[in-house]
Protein backbone atom coordinates (compact mmCIF):
# COMPACT_ATOMS: atom_id res chain seq x y z
CA UNK A 1 0.00 0.00 0.00
CA UNK A 2 1.44 3.40 -0.97
CA UNK A 3 1.72 6.18 1.66
CA UNK A 4 -1.22 8.01 0.11
CA UNK A 5 -3.37 4.89 0.51
CA UNK A 6 -2.55 4.63 4.20
CA UNK A 7 -5.66 4.83 6.39
CA UNK A 8 -6.27 8.30 7.90
CA UNK A 9 -5.54 6.97 11.38
CA UNK A 10 -1.95 6.20 10.26
CA UNK A 11 -1.41 9.41 8.30
CA UNK A 12 -1.15 11.44 11.51
CA UNK A 13 0.76 9.94 14.44
CA UNK A 14 2.44 11.04 17.69
CA UNK A 15 0.29 14.16 18.05
CA UNK A 16 1.44 16.05 21.13
CA UNK A 17 0.15 19.29 22.60
CA UNK A 18 2.76 22.05 23.23
CA UNK A 19 1.06 24.22 25.88
CA UNK A 20 4.02 26.61 26.19
CA UNK A 21 3.48 27.64 22.55
CA UNK A 22 -0.29 28.11 22.76
CA UNK A 23 -1.78 31.42 21.64
CA UNK A 24 -4.88 33.31 22.74
CA UNK A 25 -7.22 31.55 20.31
CA UNK A 26 -5.09 28.58 19.27
CA UNK A 27 -3.55 25.37 20.51
CA UNK A 28 -0.19 24.29 19.05
CA UNK A 29 0.86 20.69 18.50
CA UNK A 30 3.74 18.68 17.12
CA UNK A 31 2.93 15.57 15.07
CA UNK A 32 4.13 13.24 12.36
CA UNK A 33 2.50 13.19 8.92
CA UNK A 34 3.52 10.06 7.04
CA UNK A 35 6.49 9.86 9.43
CA UNK A 36 7.69 13.46 9.00
CA UNK A 37 7.64 15.81 11.98
CA UNK A 38 5.51 18.93 11.54
CA UNK A 39 3.80 21.51 13.71
CA UNK A 40 0.06 22.17 13.83
CA UNK A 41 -1.88 25.25 14.85
CA UNK A 42 -5.62 24.96 15.38
CA UNK A 43 -8.46 26.82 17.04
CA UNK A 44 -9.13 26.03 20.68
CA UNK A 45 -12.25 23.82 21.04
CA UNK A 46 -14.40 26.67 22.40
CA UNK A 47 -13.81 28.68 19.18
CA UNK A 48 -13.76 25.86 16.65
CA UNK A 49 -17.44 26.00 15.64
CA UNK A 50 -17.81 29.78 15.59
CA UNK A 51 -17.79 31.27 12.06
CA UNK A 52 -15.90 34.44 13.05
CA UNK A 53 -12.99 32.40 14.42
CA UNK A 54 -13.06 30.01 11.47
CA UNK A 55 -12.71 33.06 9.23
CA UNK A 56 -9.83 34.26 11.41
CA UNK A 57 -7.74 31.10 10.95
CA UNK A 58 -8.64 31.02 7.22
CA UNK A 59 -7.33 34.57 6.84
CA UNK A 60 -4.13 33.81 8.75
CA UNK A 61 -3.42 30.93 6.37
CA UNK A 62 -4.07 33.14 3.34
CA UNK A 63 -1.82 35.92 4.70
CA UNK A 64 1.10 33.73 5.68
CA UNK A 65 1.11 31.05 2.97
CA UNK A 66 3.14 33.07 0.45
CA UNK A 67 5.61 34.52 2.94
CA UNK A 68 9.23 33.48 2.56
CA UNK A 69 11.96 34.53 4.98
CA UNK A 70 14.76 32.44 6.54
CA UNK A 71 13.92 33.59 10.07
CA UNK A 72 10.13 33.26 9.92
CA UNK A 73 8.33 29.94 10.23
CA UNK A 74 6.70 29.20 6.91
CA UNK A 75 3.31 27.58 6.34
CA UNK A 76 3.14 24.36 4.30
CA UNK A 77 -0.53 23.42 4.23
CA UNK A 78 -3.98 23.75 5.76
CA UNK A 79 -6.03 20.64 6.29
CA UNK A 80 -8.33 18.64 8.55
CA UNK A 81 -6.53 16.60 11.22
CA UNK A 82 -8.50 13.91 13.11
CA UNK A 83 -9.49 15.12 16.58
CA UNK A 84 -8.12 18.64 16.04
CA UNK A 85 -10.13 20.07 13.15
CA UNK A 86 -8.67 22.43 10.52
CA UNK A 87 -4.97 23.02 11.17
CA UNK A 88 -2.35 25.37 9.80
CA UNK A 89 0.68 23.14 9.15
CA UNK A 90 4.28 24.32 9.32
CA UNK A 91 7.73 22.75 9.33
CA UNK A 92 8.83 21.37 12.67
CA UNK A 93 11.06 23.85 14.51
CA UNK A 94 11.94 21.84 17.57
CA UNK A 95 14.06 23.87 19.94
CA UNK A 96 13.92 26.36 22.80
CA UNK A 97 12.11 29.65 22.97
CA UNK A 98 14.02 32.75 24.00
CA UNK A 99 11.88 32.71 27.13
CA UNK A 100 13.22 29.29 28.06
CA UNK A 101 16.82 30.38 27.37
CA UNK A 102 16.36 33.45 29.58
CA UNK A 103 14.71 31.52 32.40
CA UNK A 104 17.43 28.84 32.35
CA UNK A 105 20.33 31.36 32.09
CA UNK A 106 21.40 30.07 28.67
CA UNK A 107 21.46 33.32 26.69
CA UNK A 108 24.80 33.17 24.84
CA UNK A 109 26.65 35.83 22.86
CA UNK A 110 25.41 34.07 19.70
CA UNK A 111 21.82 34.39 20.98
CA UNK A 112 22.15 38.17 21.26
CA UNK A 113 23.93 38.39 17.91
CA UNK A 114 20.96 36.67 16.29
CA UNK A 115 18.45 38.90 18.07
CA UNK A 116 20.20 42.04 16.83
CA UNK A 117 20.50 40.82 13.26
CA UNK A 118 18.18 37.92 12.38
CA UNK A 119 15.24 39.14 14.46
CA UNK A 120 15.59 42.70 13.18
CA UNK A 121 15.72 41.38 9.59
CA UNK A 122 12.52 39.41 10.23
CA UNK A 123 10.81 42.50 11.67
CA UNK A 124 11.83 44.52 8.63
CA UNK A 125 10.31 41.85 6.36
CA UNK A 126 7.08 41.88 8.39
CA UNK A 127 6.81 45.65 8.16
CA UNK A 128 7.74 45.77 4.47
CA UNK A 129 4.89 43.33 3.78
CA UNK A 130 2.50 45.29 6.02
CA UNK A 131 1.66 42.31 8.21
CA UNK A 132 -0.58 42.91 11.21
CA UNK A 133 0.65 40.68 14.02
CA UNK A 134 0.56 40.07 17.73
CA UNK A 135 3.37 41.64 19.81
CA UNK A 136 6.75 39.97 19.36
CA UNK A 137 7.66 38.28 22.65
CA UNK A 138 10.43 35.96 23.93
CA UNK A 139 7.88 33.14 23.75
CA UNK A 140 7.48 33.60 19.96
CA UNK A 141 11.21 33.56 19.19
CA UNK A 142 12.52 30.01 18.75
CA UNK A 143 16.13 28.84 18.49
CA UNK A 144 16.26 25.49 16.73
CA UNK A 145 17.92 22.49 18.33
CA UNK A 146 21.61 21.84 17.49
CA UNK A 147 22.06 24.61 14.89
CA UNK A 148 20.38 27.36 16.90
CA UNK A 149 18.73 29.14 13.96
CA UNK A 150 16.34 31.91 14.98
CA UNK A 151 12.75 31.34 13.86
CA UNK A 152 9.90 33.75 14.54
CA UNK A 153 6.43 32.28 14.97
CA UNK A 154 3.01 33.97 15.11
CA UNK A 155 4.04 36.60 12.55
CA UNK A 156 0.80 37.82 11.03
CA UNK A 157 -2.95 37.42 10.94
CA UNK A 158 -3.83 40.17 8.48
CA UNK A 159 -2.22 42.23 5.72
CA UNK A 160 -2.85 45.91 5.00
CA UNK A 161 -1.89 48.37 2.29
CA UNK A 162 0.28 50.06 4.92
CA UNK A 163 0.97 49.86 8.63
CA UNK A 164 0.20 52.70 11.00
CA UNK A 165 3.07 54.61 12.66
CA UNK A 166 1.87 53.16 15.96
CA UNK A 167 2.37 49.60 14.69
CA UNK A 168 5.96 50.39 13.67
CA UNK A 169 6.62 52.11 17.00
CA UNK A 170 5.18 49.12 18.89
CA UNK A 171 7.53 46.70 17.07
CA UNK A 172 10.51 48.83 18.02
CA UNK A 173 9.30 49.10 21.64
CA UNK A 174 8.84 45.33 21.91
CA UNK A 175 12.27 44.73 20.39
CA UNK A 176 13.66 46.99 23.13
CA UNK A 177 11.95 44.88 25.79
CA UNK A 178 13.37 41.68 24.30
CA UNK A 179 16.89 43.05 23.95
CA UNK A 180 16.87 44.46 27.49
CA UNK A 181 15.79 41.13 28.96
CA UNK A 182 18.35 39.19 26.91
CA UNK A 183 21.17 41.52 28.01
CA UNK A 184 20.15 41.11 31.65
CA UNK A 185 20.48 37.36 31.16
CA UNK A 186 23.95 37.82 29.60
CA UNK A 187 25.45 40.99 31.14
CA UNK A 188 28.96 40.07 29.96
CA UNK A 189 28.07 40.35 26.28
CA UNK A 190 31.04 42.26 24.72
CA UNK A 191 28.95 45.13 23.30
CA UNK A 192 26.38 45.19 26.11
CA UNK A 193 26.79 48.85 27.07
CA UNK A 194 26.09 50.16 23.57
CA UNK A 195 23.18 47.78 23.02
CA UNK A 196 21.60 48.86 26.33
CA UNK A 197 21.56 52.43 25.04
CA UNK A 198 19.90 51.27 21.83
CA UNK A 199 17.33 49.30 23.83
CA UNK A 200 16.67 52.34 26.04
CA UNK A 201 15.89 54.43 22.98
CA UNK A 202 13.54 51.72 21.71
CA UNK A 203 11.73 51.94 25.05
CA UNK A 204 11.21 55.70 25.04
CA UNK A 205 7.75 56.40 26.57
CA UNK A 206 7.16 58.86 23.75
CA UNK A 207 7.03 57.02 20.38
CA UNK A 208 8.62 60.09 18.76
CA UNK A 209 11.73 59.42 20.83
CA UNK A 210 12.18 55.91 19.45
CA UNK A 211 13.90 54.96 16.21
CA UNK A 212 11.63 56.17 13.39
CA UNK A 213 11.71 52.81 11.61
CA UNK A 214 13.43 49.43 11.50
CA UNK A 215 16.08 50.67 9.06
CA UNK A 216 17.15 53.36 11.52
CA UNK A 217 17.33 50.69 14.22
CA UNK A 218 19.48 48.47 11.97
CA UNK A 219 21.84 51.37 11.26
CA UNK A 220 22.23 52.03 14.97
CA UNK A 221 23.01 48.36 15.64
CA UNK A 222 25.36 47.90 12.67
CA UNK A 223 26.92 51.32 12.25
CA UNK A 224 29.31 51.54 15.14
CA UNK A 225 30.11 47.84 14.88
CA UNK A 226 31.32 48.43 11.33
CA UNK A 227 33.30 51.49 12.42
CA UNK A 228 34.89 49.47 15.21
CA UNK A 229 35.86 46.78 12.71
CA UNK A 230 37.47 49.37 10.45
CA UNK A 231 39.36 50.90 13.37
CA UNK A 232 40.64 47.52 14.54
CA UNK A 233 41.68 46.63 10.99
CA UNK A 234 43.50 49.95 10.63
CA UNK A 235 45.29 49.49 13.94
CA UNK A 236 46.32 45.98 12.91
CA UNK A 237 47.71 47.22 9.59
CA UNK A 238 49.64 50.03 11.31
CA UNK A 239 51.10 47.55 13.77
CA UNK A 240 52.12 45.18 10.98
CA UNK A 241 53.75 48.01 9.06
CA UNK A 242 55.60 48.96 12.22
CA UNK A 243 56.79 45.40 12.78
CA UNK A 244 57.94 45.08 9.16
CA UNK A 245 59.80 48.40 9.40
CA UNK A 246 61.46 47.21 12.60
CA UNK A 247 62.49 43.93 10.97
CA UNK A 248 63.89 45.76 7.93
CA UNK A 249 65.81 48.09 10.24
CA UNK A 250 67.21 45.13 12.14
CA UNK A 251 68.37 43.60 8.85
Tab-separated table of C-alpha atoms in Angstrom, residues 88-229:
chain	number	residue	atom	x	y	z
A	88	UNK	CA	-2.347	25.366	9.804
A	89	UNK	CA	0.680	23.141	9.155
A	90	UNK	CA	4.285	24.323	9.324
A	91	UNK	CA	7.731	22.749	9.335
A	92	UNK	CA	8.826	21.374	12.672
A	93	UNK	CA	11.057	23.847	14.509
A	94	UNK	CA	11.936	21.836	17.570
A	95	UNK	CA	14.061	23.865	19.942
A	96	UNK	CA	13.923	26.359	22.797
A	97	UNK	CA	12.113	29.654	22.967
A	98	UNK	CA	14.022	32.745	23.997
A	99	UNK	CA	11.878	32.715	27.134
A	100	UNK	CA	13.219	29.285	28.059
A	101	UNK	CA	16.821	30.383	27.370
A	102	UNK	CA	16.363	33.448	29.576
A	103	UNK	CA	14.712	31.519	32.402
A	104	UNK	CA	17.430	28.842	32.346
A	105	UNK	CA	20.330	31.361	32.093
A	106	UNK	CA	21.400	30.075	28.669
A	107	UNK	CA	21.464	33.318	26.689
A	108	UNK	CA	24.799	33.170	24.844
A	109	UNK	CA	26.650	35.826	22.857
A	110	UNK	CA	25.406	34.073	19.702
A	111	UNK	CA	21.823	34.393	20.981
A	112	UNK	CA	22.150	38.173	21.263
A	113	UNK	CA	23.934	38.387	17.906
A	114	UNK	CA	20.957	36.672	16.286
A	115	UNK	CA	18.455	38.903	18.066
A	116	UNK	CA	20.201	42.043	16.833
A	117	UNK	CA	20.499	40.815	13.258
A	118	UNK	CA	18.181	37.917	12.375
A	119	UNK	CA	15.238	39.141	14.461
A	120	UNK	CA	15.587	42.702	13.178
A	121	UNK	CA	15.725	41.382	9.590
A	122	UNK	CA	12.523	39.414	10.226
A	123	UNK	CA	10.812	42.500	11.667
A	124	UNK	CA	11.829	44.518	8.627
A	125	UNK	CA	10.309	41.850	6.363
A	126	UNK	CA	7.080	41.876	8.389
A	127	UNK	CA	6.811	45.646	8.162
A	128	UNK	CA	7.742	45.767	4.468
A	129	UNK	CA	4.895	43.327	3.781
A	130	UNK	CA	2.497	45.291	6.024
A	131	UNK	CA	1.662	42.308	8.212
A	132	UNK	CA	-0.575	42.908	11.213
A	133	UNK	CA	0.648	40.676	14.016
A	134	UNK	CA	0.564	40.073	17.726
A	135	UNK	CA	3.367	41.645	19.806
A	136	UNK	CA	6.753	39.969	19.361
A	137	UNK	CA	7.660	38.279	22.655
A	138	UNK	CA	10.428	35.962	23.934
A	139	UNK	CA	7.883	33.139	23.747
A	140	UNK	CA	7.476	33.599	19.962
A	141	UNK	CA	11.211	33.560	19.191
A	142	UNK	CA	12.519	30.013	18.754
A	143	UNK	CA	16.131	28.836	18.494
A	144	UNK	CA	16.262	25.491	16.731
A	145	UNK	CA	17.921	22.495	18.335
A	146	UNK	CA	21.607	21.842	17.490
A	147	UNK	CA	22.063	24.613	14.891
A	148	UNK	CA	20.385	27.355	16.895
A	149	UNK	CA	18.732	29.137	13.964
A	150	UNK	CA	16.340	31.911	14.985
A	151	UNK	CA	12.748	31.341	13.856
A	152	UNK	CA	9.901	33.747	14.538
A	153	UNK	CA	6.426	32.279	14.969
A	154	UNK	CA	3.008	33.967	15.111
A	155	UNK	CA	4.039	36.597	12.554
A	156	UNK	CA	0.799	37.821	11.031
A	157	UNK	CA	-2.949	37.425	10.942
A	158	UNK	CA	-3.828	40.174	8.475
A	159	UNK	CA	-2.220	42.231	5.724
A	160	UNK	CA	-2.852	45.914	4.998
A	161	UNK	CA	-1.886	48.368	2.289
A	162	UNK	CA	0.276	50.060	4.916
A	163	UNK	CA	0.974	49.865	8.635
A	164	UNK	CA	0.202	52.698	11.004
A	165	UNK	CA	3.073	54.608	12.656
A	166	UNK	CA	1.867	53.156	15.965
A	167	UNK	CA	2.366	49.596	14.688
A	168	UNK	CA	5.957	50.388	13.670
A	169	UNK	CA	6.620	52.105	16.999
A	170	UNK	CA	5.185	49.121	18.888
A	171	UNK	CA	7.527	46.699	17.075
A	172	UNK	CA	10.510	48.832	18.024
A	173	UNK	CA	9.303	49.101	21.637
A	174	UNK	CA	8.841	45.325	21.914
A	175	UNK	CA	12.270	44.731	20.391
A	176	UNK	CA	13.663	46.988	23.125
A	177	UNK	CA	11.952	44.884	25.790
A	178	UNK	CA	13.367	41.685	24.301
A	179	UNK	CA	16.892	43.053	23.951
A	180	UNK	CA	16.872	44.457	27.490
A	181	UNK	CA	15.790	41.127	28.961
A	182	UNK	CA	18.348	39.190	26.914
A	183	UNK	CA	21.169	41.516	28.013
A	184	UNK	CA	20.151	41.114	31.652
A	185	UNK	CA	20.484	37.360	31.161
A	186	UNK	CA	23.949	37.822	29.603
A	187	UNK	CA	25.448	40.991	31.142
A	188	UNK	CA	28.960	40.067	29.964
A	189	UNK	CA	28.071	40.352	26.282
A	190	UNK	CA	31.040	42.264	24.717
A	191	UNK	CA	28.946	45.127	23.304
A	192	UNK	CA	26.377	45.194	26.114
A	193	UNK	CA	26.794	48.850	27.072
A	194	UNK	CA	26.090	50.156	23.571
A	195	UNK	CA	23.181	47.782	23.024
A	196	UNK	CA	21.604	48.858	26.332
A	197	UNK	CA	21.564	52.434	25.039
A	198	UNK	CA	19.896	51.270	21.828
A	199	UNK	CA	17.332	49.298	23.831
A	200	UNK	CA	16.675	52.336	26.042
A	201	UNK	CA	15.890	54.433	22.978
A	202	UNK	CA	13.540	51.716	21.706
A	203	UNK	CA	11.732	51.935	25.052
A	204	UNK	CA	11.215	55.697	25.043
A	205	UNK	CA	7.754	56.396	26.567
A	206	UNK	CA	7.159	58.861	23.750
A	207	UNK	CA	7.030	57.021	20.376
A	208	UNK	CA	8.616	60.088	18.756
A	209	UNK	CA	11.727	59.424	20.833
A	210	UNK	CA	12.183	55.906	19.453
A	211	UNK	CA	13.899	54.959	16.213
A	212	UNK	CA	11.632	56.175	13.392
A	213	UNK	CA	11.707	52.813	11.615
A	214	UNK	CA	13.433	49.433	11.501
A	215	UNK	CA	16.080	50.665	9.060
A	216	UNK	CA	17.147	53.356	11.518
A	217	UNK	CA	17.334	50.691	14.224
A	218	UNK	CA	19.480	48.473	11.967
A	219	UNK	CA	21.842	51.368	11.258
A	220	UNK	CA	22.233	52.031	14.972
A	221	UNK	CA	23.008	48.357	15.636
A	222	UNK	CA	25.364	47.897	12.672
A	223	UNK	CA	26.921	51.315	12.248
A	224	UNK	CA	29.308	51.540	15.138
A	225	UNK	CA	30.115	47.842	14.884
A	226	UNK	CA	31.319	48.435	11.333
A	227	UNK	CA	33.300	51.489	12.418
A	228	UNK	CA	34.890	49.469	15.212
A	229	UNK	CA	35.859	46.776	12.710
